[in-house]
């Protein structure tokens, strides 16, 4: 039976234009998996019958496969039934290697450069769709996508909020947005969860942004949108650890390198018309915190805590207050808020909780490695913490007071000072189209 598990097979996808349901089929030895997407109804039938949509369905089949592939992570992947371009092939190698980098690292699996991808000859995609000038803004329920929403709203740029598997904070925050959202429901194969409980199968992290993005591309093709806008910050490009000769990044599919590969695939699939970029790429997390704090509109509706986004639950409350994201987001909002506002948002002033000293030492690079979570750069966390030590209403908070001398000794004052200044400057490395005039909008108070 093990021998039969040495190839992961990705079959072609099916789409029912009447129900709007897409099905993606996979094989691993004797096991069969079907993942379903409910893409809604109300699109023009001709769009569903286009070559461009069929091609993106094949790309989606290949990308959504990561969830099932990881059960055994065999060294051969058979994608011969799929029509994929050269750009898709490059993107897929990146997703199955770097996108699963954390999964390989934590399971001690060496796969970098060792996977045999069996592709059919590359196609040159023929675009037969128009791509109307409309934007989908991906909403994650947290501060980042809401900063994009706020920037676009301030600039009077119309957009449609979009989310995969909306729940909890995604719903409560999209409720605060004037434009009606588009939602897609995603159903993982139940066989995945059955096998997760059995010995001999691996489990771990998957590149969720790659997954949400390719689902967004299906919606763009079906309903007619020419831009997919993400809200990934510049620190998403920093890795966590070295493993098997590569830097491994928990947030790989939020990185700028990944964004460029995905954009190239989408452009190739759409005759150069489907854009894909992150509006927040010029910004540090600290800068995003500063921009978020400008409005209180979302304070009681958003959450950055990933406990909310598990497959089969709604999350106990918006913020668990115990995970690296609850800690980190408190840290980068604090410089721009008084303690009471932050406590009202998160439900607790974690910066005044001495039991969290270990967690903040890790976040700011004083011990261990950057947590496997969506948190900013370690120097960013260190500089934010150090900055708080110079603010009247934060300097006596337990974490701030205890860690200031440790930060001074570890990094030195000049490094922390210049890191803080740099965090508030916008970076030039991004793919934000000129027409968004982002910096000007962001600077306006
Ligand atoms: C919500 C969350 O953070 N989940 C991670 C957690 O999974 P857990 O088992 O605690 O709960 P579930 O999410 O309900 O997952 C149940 C099982 O299903 C598998 N699975 C889930 C989604 C999927 O698309 N494919 C799947 O195979 C999952 O492996 C479980 O067995 O721990 C998992 C293992 O480390 C993580 O894989 C779960 O992460 C979710 C896929 C997820 O959506 N995470 C995002 C919040 C996230 O981490 N985003 C990153 C960006 C990553 C990127 O490269 O894009 C970030 O924001 O930094
Ligand atoms: N369920 C989802 N559906 C669609 N897009 C999503 C979803 N979850 C995340 N995203 C996209 O991925 C980006 C990164 O997710 P992330 O969780 O880091 O951001 P966020 O939720 O906006 O903010 P925060 O960092 O506070 O959690 C989001 O800004 C959004 O563009």
PDB file of C-alpha atoms in Angstrom, residues 29-310:
ATOM      1  CA  UNK A  29      -2.917   5.588  -3.171  1.00  0.00           C
ATOM      2  CA  UNK A  30      -6.338   4.154  -2.387  1.00  0.00           C
ATOM      3  CA  UNK A  31      -7.616   7.444  -0.995  1.00  0.00           C
ATOM      4  CA  UNK A  32      -9.864   9.790  -2.977  1.00  0.00           C
ATOM      5  CA  UNK A  33     -10.529  13.413  -2.033  1.00  0.00           C
ATOM      6  CA  UNK A  34     -13.049  15.897  -3.394  1.00  0.00           C
ATOM      7  CA  UNK A  35     -12.911  19.541  -2.370  1.00  0.00           C
ATOM      8  CA  UNK A  36     -15.906  21.749  -3.203  1.00  0.00           C
ATOM      9  CA  UNK A  37     -16.278  25.483  -3.763  1.00  0.00           C
ATOM     10  CA  UNK A  38     -19.644  27.225  -3.849  1.00  0.00           C
ATOM     11  CA  UNK A  39     -18.979  30.052  -6.287  1.00  0.00           C
ATOM     12  CA  UNK A  40     -22.555  31.343  -6.320  1.00  0.00           C
ATOM     13  CA  UNK A  41     -24.881  31.918  -9.249  1.00  0.00           C
ATOM     14  CA  UNK A  42     -25.872  34.958 -11.280  1.00  0.00           C
ATOM     15  CA  UNK A  43     -22.855  35.109 -13.608  1.00  0.00           C
ATOM     16  CA  UNK A  44     -23.124  35.137 -17.377  1.00  0.00           C
ATOM     17  CA  UNK A  45     -23.098  31.499 -18.599  1.00  0.00           C
ATOM     18  CA  UNK A  46     -20.691  32.368 -21.411  1.00  0.00           C
ATOM     19  CA  UNK A  47     -18.085  33.371 -18.827  1.00  0.00           C
ATOM     20  CA  UNK A  48     -18.330  29.932 -17.186  1.00  0.00           C
ATOM     21  CA  UNK A  49     -17.817  28.299 -20.605  1.00  0.00           C
ATOM     22  CA  UNK A  50     -14.745  30.359 -21.492  1.00  0.00           C
ATOM     23  CA  UNK A  51     -11.231  28.992 -22.003  1.00  0.00           C
ATOM     24  CA  UNK A  52      -9.931  31.505 -19.492  1.00  0.00           C
ATOM     25  CA  UNK A  53     -12.182  30.203 -16.722  1.00  0.00           C
ATOM     26  CA  UNK A  54     -11.346  26.569 -17.606  1.00  0.00           C
ATOM     27  CA  UNK A  55      -7.637  27.354 -17.366  1.00  0.00           C
ATOM     28  CA  UNK A  56      -8.017  29.066 -13.971  1.00  0.00           C
ATOM     29  CA  UNK A  57     -10.023  26.053 -12.735  1.00  0.00           C
ATOM     30  CA  UNK A  58      -7.058  23.846 -13.639  1.00  0.00           C
ATOM     31  CA  UNK A  59      -4.706  26.207 -11.810  1.00  0.00           C
ATOM     32  CA  UNK A  60      -7.051  26.148  -8.792  1.00  0.00           C
ATOM     33  CA  UNK A  61      -7.106  22.318  -8.859  1.00  0.00           C
ATOM     34  CA  UNK A  62      -3.322  22.291  -8.696  1.00  0.00           C
ATOM     35  CA  UNK A  63      -3.099  24.850  -5.869  1.00  0.00           C
ATOM     36  CA  UNK A  64      -5.923  23.474  -3.687  1.00  0.00           C
ATOM     37  CA  UNK A  65      -4.156  20.095  -3.871  1.00  0.00           C
ATOM     38  CA  UNK A  66      -1.622  21.142  -1.196  1.00  0.00           C
ATOM     39  CA  UNK A  67      -4.034  20.230   1.613  1.00  0.00           C
ATOM     40  CA  UNK A  68      -4.190  16.563   0.470  1.00  0.00           C
ATOM     41  CA  UNK A  69      -0.643  16.258  -0.838  1.00  0.00           C
ATOM     42  CA  UNK A  70       0.709  17.005   2.647  1.00  0.00           C
ATOM     43  CA  UNK A  71      -0.871  13.831   4.103  1.00  0.00           C
ATOM     44  CA  UNK A  72       2.046  11.828   2.684  1.00  0.00           C
ATOM     45  CA  UNK A  73       4.127  14.435   0.820  1.00  0.00           C
ATOM     46  CA  UNK A  74       5.318  11.973  -1.855  1.00  0.00           C
ATOM     47  CA  UNK A  75       8.176  12.968  -4.147  1.00  0.00           C
ATOM     48  CA  UNK A  76       6.062  12.687  -7.326  1.00  0.00           C
ATOM     49  CA  UNK A  77       3.095  14.861  -8.259  1.00  0.00           C
ATOM     50  CA  UNK A  78       1.110  13.936 -11.370  1.00  0.00           C
ATOM     51  CA  UNK A  79      -0.536  17.005 -12.918  1.00  0.00           C
ATOM     52  CA  UNK A  80      -0.725  15.627 -16.474  1.00  0.00           C
ATOM     53  CA  UNK A  81      -4.503  16.092 -16.810  1.00  0.00           C
ATOM     54  CA  UNK A  82      -4.220  19.845 -16.233  1.00  0.00           C
ATOM     55  CA  UNK A  83      -3.702  22.593 -18.806  1.00  0.00           C
ATOM     56  CA  UNK A  84      -1.059  24.799 -17.237  1.00  0.00           C
ATOM     57  CA  UNK A  85       1.134  27.554 -18.617  1.00  0.00           C
ATOM     58  CA  UNK A  86       4.860  27.860 -18.009  1.00  0.00           C
ATOM     59  CA  UNK A  87       4.147  30.620 -15.486  1.00  0.00           C
ATOM     60  CA  UNK A  88       1.740  28.273 -13.667  1.00  0.00           C
ATOM     61  CA  UNK A  89       4.395  25.575 -13.507  1.00  0.00           C
ATOM     62  CA  UNK A  90       6.889  27.963 -11.917  1.00  0.00           C
ATOM     63  CA  UNK A  91       4.229  29.164  -9.459  1.00  0.00           C
ATOM     64  CA  UNK A  92       3.284  25.592  -8.508  1.00  0.00           C
ATOM     65  CA  UNK A  93       6.877  24.571  -7.830  1.00  0.00           C
ATOM     66  CA  UNK A  94       7.073  27.555  -5.488  1.00  0.00           C
ATOM     67  CA  UNK A  95       3.804  26.667  -3.724  1.00  0.00           C
ATOM     68  CA  UNK A  96       4.595  22.951  -3.269  1.00  0.00           C
ATOM     69  CA  UNK A  97       8.079  23.743  -1.960  1.00  0.00           C
ATOM     70  CA  UNK A  98       8.325  27.170  -0.309  1.00  0.00           C
ATOM     71  CA  UNK A  99       4.591  27.461   0.394  1.00  0.00           C
ATOM     72  CA  UNK A 100       4.789  24.182   2.316  1.00  0.00           C
ATOM     73  CA  UNK A 101       8.161  25.135   3.829  1.00  0.00           C
ATOM     74  CA  UNK A 102       6.886  25.350   7.407  1.00  0.00           C
ATOM     75  CA  UNK A 103       5.140  21.986   7.008  1.00  0.00           C
ATOM     76  CA  UNK A 104       8.407  20.338   5.814  1.00  0.00           C
ATOM     77  CA  UNK A 105      10.435  22.005   8.562  1.00  0.00           C
ATOM     78  CA  UNK A 106       8.150  20.958  11.393  1.00  0.00           C
ATOM     79  CA  UNK A 107       7.841  17.410  10.045  1.00  0.00           C
ATOM     80  CA  UNK A 108      11.596  17.255   9.237  1.00  0.00           C
ATOM     81  CA  UNK A 109      10.903  16.330   5.607  1.00  0.00           C
ATOM     82  CA  UNK A 110      13.486  17.144   2.941  1.00  0.00           C
ATOM     83  CA  UNK A 111      11.619  18.005  -0.247  1.00  0.00           C
ATOM     84  CA  UNK A 112      13.243  21.197  -1.534  1.00  0.00           C
ATOM     85  CA  UNK A 113      14.405  20.570  -5.106  1.00  0.00           C
ATOM     86  CA  UNK A 114      13.460  16.887  -4.849  1.00  0.00           C
ATOM     87  CA  UNK A 115       9.878  16.794  -6.123  1.00  0.00           C
ATOM     88  CA  UNK A 116       9.245  15.329  -9.577  1.00  0.00           C
ATOM     89  CA  UNK A 117       6.393  17.376 -11.113  1.00  0.00           C
ATOM     90  CA  UNK A 118       4.805  15.496 -13.995  1.00  0.00           C
ATOM     91  CA  UNK A 119       3.323  18.266 -16.140  1.00  0.00           C
ATOM     92  CA  UNK A 120       1.645  17.993 -19.558  1.00  0.00           C
ATOM     93  CA  UNK A 121       3.411  20.228 -22.144  1.00  0.00           C
ATOM     94  CA  UNK A 122       2.900  23.872 -21.156  1.00  0.00           C
ATOM     95  CA  UNK A 123       0.035  25.695 -22.872  1.00  0.00           C
ATOM     96  CA  UNK A 124      -0.016  29.263 -24.144  1.00  0.00           C
ATOM     97  CA  UNK A 125      -3.313  30.443 -22.636  1.00  0.00           C
ATOM     98  CA  UNK A 126      -5.868  31.978 -24.987  1.00  0.00           C
ATOM     99  CA  UNK A 127      -7.859  34.687 -23.276  1.00  0.00           C
ATOM    100  CA  UNK A 128     -11.486  34.810 -24.444  1.00  0.00           C
ATOM    101  CA  UNK A 129     -12.945  36.938 -21.627  1.00  0.00           C
ATOM    102  CA  UNK A 130     -13.277  40.634 -21.089  1.00  0.00           C
ATOM    103  CA  UNK A 131     -12.051  41.760 -17.650  1.00  0.00           C
ATOM    104  CA  UNK A 132     -14.143  44.783 -16.607  1.00  0.00           C
ATOM    105  CA  UNK A 133     -12.403  47.438 -14.516  1.00  0.00           C
ATOM    106  CA  UNK A 134     -13.593  46.391 -11.084  1.00  0.00           C
ATOM    107  CA  UNK A 135     -11.654  45.305  -8.013  1.00  0.00           C
ATOM    108  CA  UNK A 136     -12.059  42.532  -5.489  1.00  0.00           C
ATOM    109  CA  UNK A 137     -10.578  43.377  -2.080  1.00  0.00           C
ATOM    110  CA  UNK A 138      -9.808  40.251  -0.060  1.00  0.00           C
ATOM    111  CA  UNK A 139     -11.048  40.540   3.517  1.00  0.00           C
ATOM    112  CA  UNK A 140      -9.422  38.511   6.296  1.00  0.00           C
ATOM    113  CA  UNK A 141     -11.389  39.991   9.196  1.00  0.00           C
ATOM    114  CA  UNK A 142      -8.271  41.637  10.640  1.00  0.00           C
ATOM    115  CA  UNK A 143      -6.731  45.106  10.666  1.00  0.00           C
ATOM    116  CA  UNK A 144      -4.783  44.794   7.406  1.00  0.00           C
ATOM    117  CA  UNK A 145      -7.645  44.357   4.983  1.00  0.00           C
ATOM    118  CA  UNK A 146      -9.609  47.011   6.865  1.00  0.00           C
ATOM    119  CA  UNK A 147      -6.778  49.495   6.391  1.00  0.00           C
ATOM    120  CA  UNK A 148      -7.058  48.827   2.638  1.00  0.00           C
ATOM    121  CA  UNK A 149     -10.815  49.321   2.876  1.00  0.00           C
ATOM    122  CA  UNK A 150     -10.273  52.616   4.701  1.00  0.00           C
ATOM    123  CA  UNK A 151      -7.639  53.840   2.206  1.00  0.00           C
ATOM    124  CA  UNK A 152      -9.817  53.024  -0.803  1.00  0.00           C
ATOM    125  CA  UNK A 153     -12.871  54.571   0.834  1.00  0.00           C
ATOM    126  CA  UNK A 154     -10.952  57.787   1.619  1.00  0.00           C
ATOM    127  CA  UNK A 155      -9.833  57.896  -2.025  1.00  0.00           C
ATOM    128  CA  UNK A 156     -13.385  57.243  -3.324  1.00  0.00           C
ATOM    129  CA  UNK A 157     -12.205  54.167  -5.208  1.00  0.00           C
ATOM    130  CA  UNK A 158     -15.017  51.617  -5.556  1.00  0.00           C
ATOM    131  CA  UNK A 159     -14.369  47.929  -4.787  1.00  0.00           C
ATOM    132  CA  UNK A 160     -16.149  44.716  -3.836  1.00  0.00           C
ATOM    133  CA  UNK A 161     -15.166  43.026  -0.545  1.00  0.00           C
ATOM    134  CA  UNK A 162     -14.461  39.328  -1.057  1.00  0.00           C
ATOM    135  CA  UNK A 163     -13.891  36.461   1.374  1.00  0.00           C
ATOM    136  CA  UNK A 164     -13.562  32.700   1.421  1.00  0.00           C
ATOM    137  CA  UNK A 165     -15.496  30.965   4.208  1.00  0.00           C
ATOM    138  CA  UNK A 166     -16.734  34.138   5.881  1.00  0.00           C
ATOM    139  CA  UNK A 167     -17.407  33.864   9.597  1.00  0.00           C
ATOM    140  CA  UNK A 168     -17.061  35.861  12.821  1.00  0.00           C
ATOM    141  CA  UNK A 169     -14.884  38.956  12.274  1.00  0.00           C
ATOM    142  CA  UNK A 170     -15.018  38.637   8.476  1.00  0.00           C
ATOM    143  CA  UNK A 171     -18.787  38.996   8.570  1.00  0.00           C
ATOM    144  CA  UNK A 172     -18.870  41.657  11.298  1.00  0.00           C
ATOM    145  CA  UNK A 173     -16.254  43.770   9.529  1.00  0.00           C
ATOM    146  CA  UNK A 174     -17.750  43.433   6.029  1.00  0.00           C
ATOM    147  CA  UNK A 175     -21.064  44.510   7.618  1.00  0.00           C
ATOM    148  CA  UNK A 176     -19.352  47.859   8.293  1.00  0.00           C
ATOM    149  CA  UNK A 177     -18.421  48.315   4.632  1.00  0.00           C
ATOM    150  CA  UNK A 178     -20.887  50.058   2.351  1.00  0.00           C
ATOM    151  CA  UNK A 179     -20.276  47.868  -0.709  1.00  0.00           C
ATOM    152  CA  UNK A 180     -21.969  44.428  -0.751  1.00  0.00           C
ATOM    153  CA  UNK A 181     -19.521  41.549  -0.434  1.00  0.00           C
ATOM    154  CA  UNK A 182     -19.023  38.431  -2.553  1.00  0.00           C
ATOM    155  CA  UNK A 183     -18.449  35.265  -0.519  1.00  0.00           C
ATOM    156  CA  UNK A 184     -17.300  31.774  -1.507  1.00  0.00           C
ATOM    157  CA  UNK A 185     -17.854  28.739   0.700  1.00  0.00           C
ATOM    158  CA  UNK A 186     -15.070  26.188   0.642  1.00  0.00           C
ATOM    159  CA  UNK A 187     -15.547  22.582   1.785  1.00  0.00           C
ATOM    160  CA  UNK A 188     -12.421  20.515   2.351  1.00  0.00           C
ATOM    161  CA  UNK A 189     -12.770  16.786   1.708  1.00  0.00           C
ATOM    162  CA  UNK A 190     -14.007  14.976   4.867  1.00  0.00           C
ATOM    163  CA  UNK A 191     -11.468  12.223   4.055  1.00  0.00           C
ATOM    164  CA  UNK A 192      -8.697  14.688   4.969  1.00  0.00           C
ATOM    165  CA  UNK A 193      -9.987  14.979   8.533  1.00  0.00           C
ATOM    166  CA  UNK A 194     -10.489  11.185   8.830  1.00  0.00           C
ATOM    167  CA  UNK A 195      -6.874  10.566   7.803  1.00  0.00           C
ATOM    168  CA  UNK A 196      -5.581  13.356  10.047  1.00  0.00           C
ATOM    169  CA  UNK A 197      -6.729  11.230  12.985  1.00  0.00           C
ATOM    170  CA  UNK A 198      -4.883   8.127  11.766  1.00  0.00           C
ATOM    171  CA  UNK A 199      -1.228   7.313  12.435  1.00  0.00           C
ATOM    172  CA  UNK A 200       1.215   7.522   9.529  1.00  0.00           C
ATOM    173  CA  UNK A 201      -0.167  10.697   7.945  1.00  0.00           C
ATOM    174  CA  UNK A 202       1.447  14.115   8.158  1.00  0.00           C
ATOM    175  CA  UNK A 203      -0.295  17.355   9.019  1.00  0.00           C
ATOM    176  CA  UNK A 204       0.744  20.984   9.078  1.00  0.00           C
ATOM    177  CA  UNK A 205       0.568  24.453   7.671  1.00  0.00           C
ATOM    178  CA  UNK A 206      -0.608  25.272   4.151  1.00  0.00           C
ATOM    179  CA  UNK A 207      -0.159  28.493   2.131  1.00  0.00           C
ATOM    180  CA  UNK A 208      -3.632  29.876   2.727  1.00  0.00           C
ATOM    181  CA  UNK A 209      -3.116  33.128   0.811  1.00  0.00           C
ATOM    182  CA  UNK A 210      -2.281  31.207  -2.364  1.00  0.00           C
ATOM    183  CA  UNK A 211      -5.509  29.255  -1.864  1.00  0.00           C
ATOM    184  CA  UNK A 212      -7.704  32.318  -1.218  1.00  0.00           C
ATOM    185  CA  UNK A 213      -6.105  34.129  -4.153  1.00  0.00           C
ATOM    186  CA  UNK A 214      -6.746  31.439  -6.729  1.00  0.00           C
ATOM    187  CA  UNK A 215     -10.352  31.172  -5.497  1.00  0.00           C
ATOM    188  CA  UNK A 216     -10.597  34.960  -5.997  1.00  0.00           C
ATOM    189  CA  UNK A 217      -9.347  34.529  -9.575  1.00  0.00           C
ATOM    190  CA  UNK A 218     -12.246  32.147 -10.305  1.00  0.00           C
ATOM    191  CA  UNK A 219     -14.674  34.769  -9.010  1.00  0.00           C
ATOM    192  CA  UNK A 220     -12.924  37.482 -11.050  1.00  0.00           C
ATOM    193  CA  UNK A 221     -13.314  35.404 -14.225  1.00  0.00           C
ATOM    194  CA  UNK A 222     -16.951  34.433 -13.544  1.00  0.00           C
ATOM    195  CA  UNK A 223     -18.267  37.790 -12.368  1.00  0.00           C
ATOM    196  CA  UNK A 224     -15.953  40.129 -14.313  1.00  0.00           C
ATOM    197  CA  UNK A 225     -13.234  41.797 -12.210  1.00  0.00           C
ATOM    198  CA  UNK A 226      -9.787  42.864 -13.381  1.00  0.00           C
ATOM    199  CA  UNK A 227      -8.025  43.353 -10.041  1.00  0.00           C
ATOM    200  CA  UNK A 228      -7.442  41.222  -6.983  1.00  0.00           C
ATOM    201  CA  UNK A 229      -6.241  43.393  -4.122  1.00  0.00           C
ATOM    202  CA  UNK A 230      -4.554  41.924  -1.068  1.00  0.00           C
ATOM    203  CA  UNK A 231      -3.401  43.584   2.127  1.00  0.00           C
ATOM    204  CA  UNK A 232      -0.042  41.987   2.754  1.00  0.00           C
ATOM    205  CA  UNK A 233       2.514  44.079   4.611  1.00  0.00           C
ATOM    206  CA  UNK A 234       6.202  44.303   3.797  1.00  0.00           C
ATOM    207  CA  UNK A 235       7.252  42.249   6.832  1.00  0.00           C
ATOM    208  CA  UNK A 236       5.410  39.224   5.391  1.00  0.00           C
ATOM    209  CA  UNK A 237       8.535  38.665   3.288  1.00  0.00           C
ATOM    210  CA  UNK A 238      10.759  37.905   6.347  1.00  0.00           C
ATOM    211  CA  UNK A 239      11.375  34.206   7.067  1.00  0.00           C
ATOM    212  CA  UNK A 240      11.285  32.319  10.382  1.00  0.00           C
ATOM    213  CA  UNK A 241      14.128  29.772  10.273  1.00  0.00           C
ATOM    214  CA  UNK A 242      16.646  28.062   7.954  1.00  0.00           C
ATOM    215  CA  UNK A 243      15.852  24.465   6.997  1.00  0.00           C
ATOM    216  CA  UNK A 244      17.215  22.149   4.312  1.00  0.00           C
ATOM    217  CA  UNK A 245      19.267  24.989   2.825  1.00  0.00           C
ATOM    218  CA  UNK A 246      16.423  27.501   2.488  1.00  0.00           C
ATOM    219  CA  UNK A 247      14.872  30.299   4.499  1.00  0.00           C
ATOM    220  CA  UNK A 248      11.431  29.110   5.562  1.00  0.00           C
ATOM    221  CA  UNK A 249       8.592  31.600   5.941  1.00  0.00           C
ATOM    222  CA  UNK A 250       5.260  30.850   7.665  1.00  0.00           C
ATOM    223  CA  UNK A 251       3.731  33.616   5.550  1.00  0.00           C
ATOM    224  CA  UNK A 252       5.392  32.618   2.274  1.00  0.00           C
ATOM    225  CA  UNK A 253       2.333  33.162   0.089  1.00  0.00           C
ATOM    226  CA  UNK A 254       2.001  36.679   1.505  1.00  0.00           C
ATOM    227  CA  UNK A 255       5.568  37.574   0.431  1.00  0.00           C
ATOM    228  CA  UNK A 256       6.446  39.938  -2.411  1.00  0.00           C
ATOM    229  CA  UNK A 257       8.312  37.188  -4.289  1.00  0.00           C
ATOM    230  CA  UNK A 258       5.227  35.012  -4.227  1.00  0.00           C
ATOM    231  CA  UNK A 259       2.986  37.907  -5.245  1.00  0.00           C
ATOM    232  CA  UNK A 260       5.097  38.426  -8.363  1.00  0.00           C
ATOM    233  CA  UNK A 261       4.827  34.756  -9.367  1.00  0.00           C
ATOM    234  CA  UNK A 262       1.059  34.703  -8.851  1.00  0.00           C
ATOM    235  CA  UNK A 263       0.632  37.953 -10.760  1.00  0.00           C
ATOM    236  CA  UNK A 264       2.620  36.548 -13.695  1.00  0.00           C
ATOM    237  CA  UNK A 265       0.336  33.481 -13.807  1.00  0.00           C
ATOM    238  CA  UNK A 266      -2.851  35.554 -13.626  1.00  0.00           C
ATOM    239  CA  UNK A 267      -1.580  37.952 -16.292  1.00  0.00           C
ATOM    240  CA  UNK A 268      -0.707  35.029 -18.583  1.00  0.00           C
ATOM    241  CA  UNK A 269      -4.170  33.524 -18.015  1.00  0.00           C
ATOM    242  CA  UNK A 270      -6.016  36.746 -18.861  1.00  0.00           C
ATOM    243  CA  UNK A 271      -4.206  38.278 -21.808  1.00  0.00           C
ATOM    244  CA  UNK A 272      -2.389  40.578 -19.388  1.00  0.00           C
ATOM    245  CA  UNK A 273      -5.590  41.923 -17.847  1.00  0.00           C
ATOM    246  CA  UNK A 274      -6.051  40.375 -14.400  1.00  0.00           C
ATOM    247  CA  UNK A 275      -3.990  42.338 -11.872  1.00  0.00           C
ATOM    248  CA  UNK A 276      -2.878  41.024  -8.468  1.00  0.00           C
ATOM    249  CA  UNK A 277      -1.133  43.139  -5.868  1.00  0.00           C
ATOM    250  CA  UNK A 278      -0.998  44.085  -2.216  1.00  0.00           C
ATOM    251  CA  UNK A 279      -2.044  47.636  -1.450  1.00  0.00           C
ATOM    252  CA  UNK A 280      -0.181  47.587   1.880  1.00  0.00           C
ATOM    253  CA  UNK A 281       3.165  46.277   0.596  1.00  0.00           C
ATOM    254  CA  UNK A 282       4.970  49.600   1.144  1.00  0.00           C
ATOM    255  CA  UNK A 283       4.015  49.559   4.824  1.00  0.00           C
ATOM    256  CA  UNK A 284       5.451  48.004   7.956  1.00  0.00           C
ATOM    257  CA  UNK A 285       3.040  46.499  10.488  1.00  0.00           C
ATOM    258  CA  UNK A 286       3.696  49.513  12.714  1.00  0.00           C
ATOM    259  CA  UNK A 287       2.675  51.857   9.910  1.00  0.00           C
ATOM    260  CA  UNK A 288      -0.456  49.746   9.348  1.00  0.00           C
ATOM    261  CA  UNK A 289      -1.210  50.060  13.068  1.00  0.00           C
ATOM    262  CA  UNK A 290      -0.865  53.835  12.755  1.00  0.00           C
ATOM    263  CA  UNK A 291      -3.232  53.880   9.754  1.00  0.00           C
ATOM    264  CA  UNK A 292      -5.711  51.562  11.471  1.00  0.00           C
ATOM    265  CA  UNK A 293      -5.863  53.786  14.542  1.00  0.00           C
ATOM    266  CA  UNK A 294      -7.082  56.756  12.457  1.00  0.00           C
ATOM    267  CA  UNK A 295     -10.659  55.457  12.596  1.00  0.00           C
ATOM    268  CA  UNK A 296     -12.533  53.727  15.413  1.00  0.00           C
ATOM    269  CA  UNK A 297     -15.166  52.437  12.994  1.00  0.00           C
ATOM    270  CA  UNK A 298     -13.906  48.840  13.035  1.00  0.00           C
ATOM    271  CA  UNK A 299     -12.718  48.619  16.664  1.00  0.00           C
ATOM    272  CA  UNK A 300     -15.524  46.367  17.864  1.00  0.00           C
ATOM    273  CA  UNK A 301     -15.860  44.341  14.648  1.00  0.00           C
ATOM    274  CA  UNK A 302     -12.421  43.087  13.592  1.00  0.00           C
ATOM    275  CA  UNK A 303     -10.072  40.462  14.973  1.00  0.00           C
ATOM    276  CA  UNK A 304      -6.558  39.418  14.046  1.00  0.00           C
ATOM    277  CA  UNK A 305      -6.682  36.289  16.216  1.00  0.00           C
ATOM    278  CA  UNK A 306      -6.540  33.155  14.054  1.00  0.00           C
ATOM    279  CA  UNK A 307      -8.557  31.166  16.603  1.00  0.00           C
ATOM    280  CA  UNK A 308     -11.549  32.687  14.800  1.00  0.00           C
ATOM    281  CA  UNK A 309     -10.770  31.076  11.472  1.00  0.00           C
ATOM    282  CA  UNK A 310     -10.652  27.352  12.217  1.00  0.00           C
TER     283      UNK A 310
END
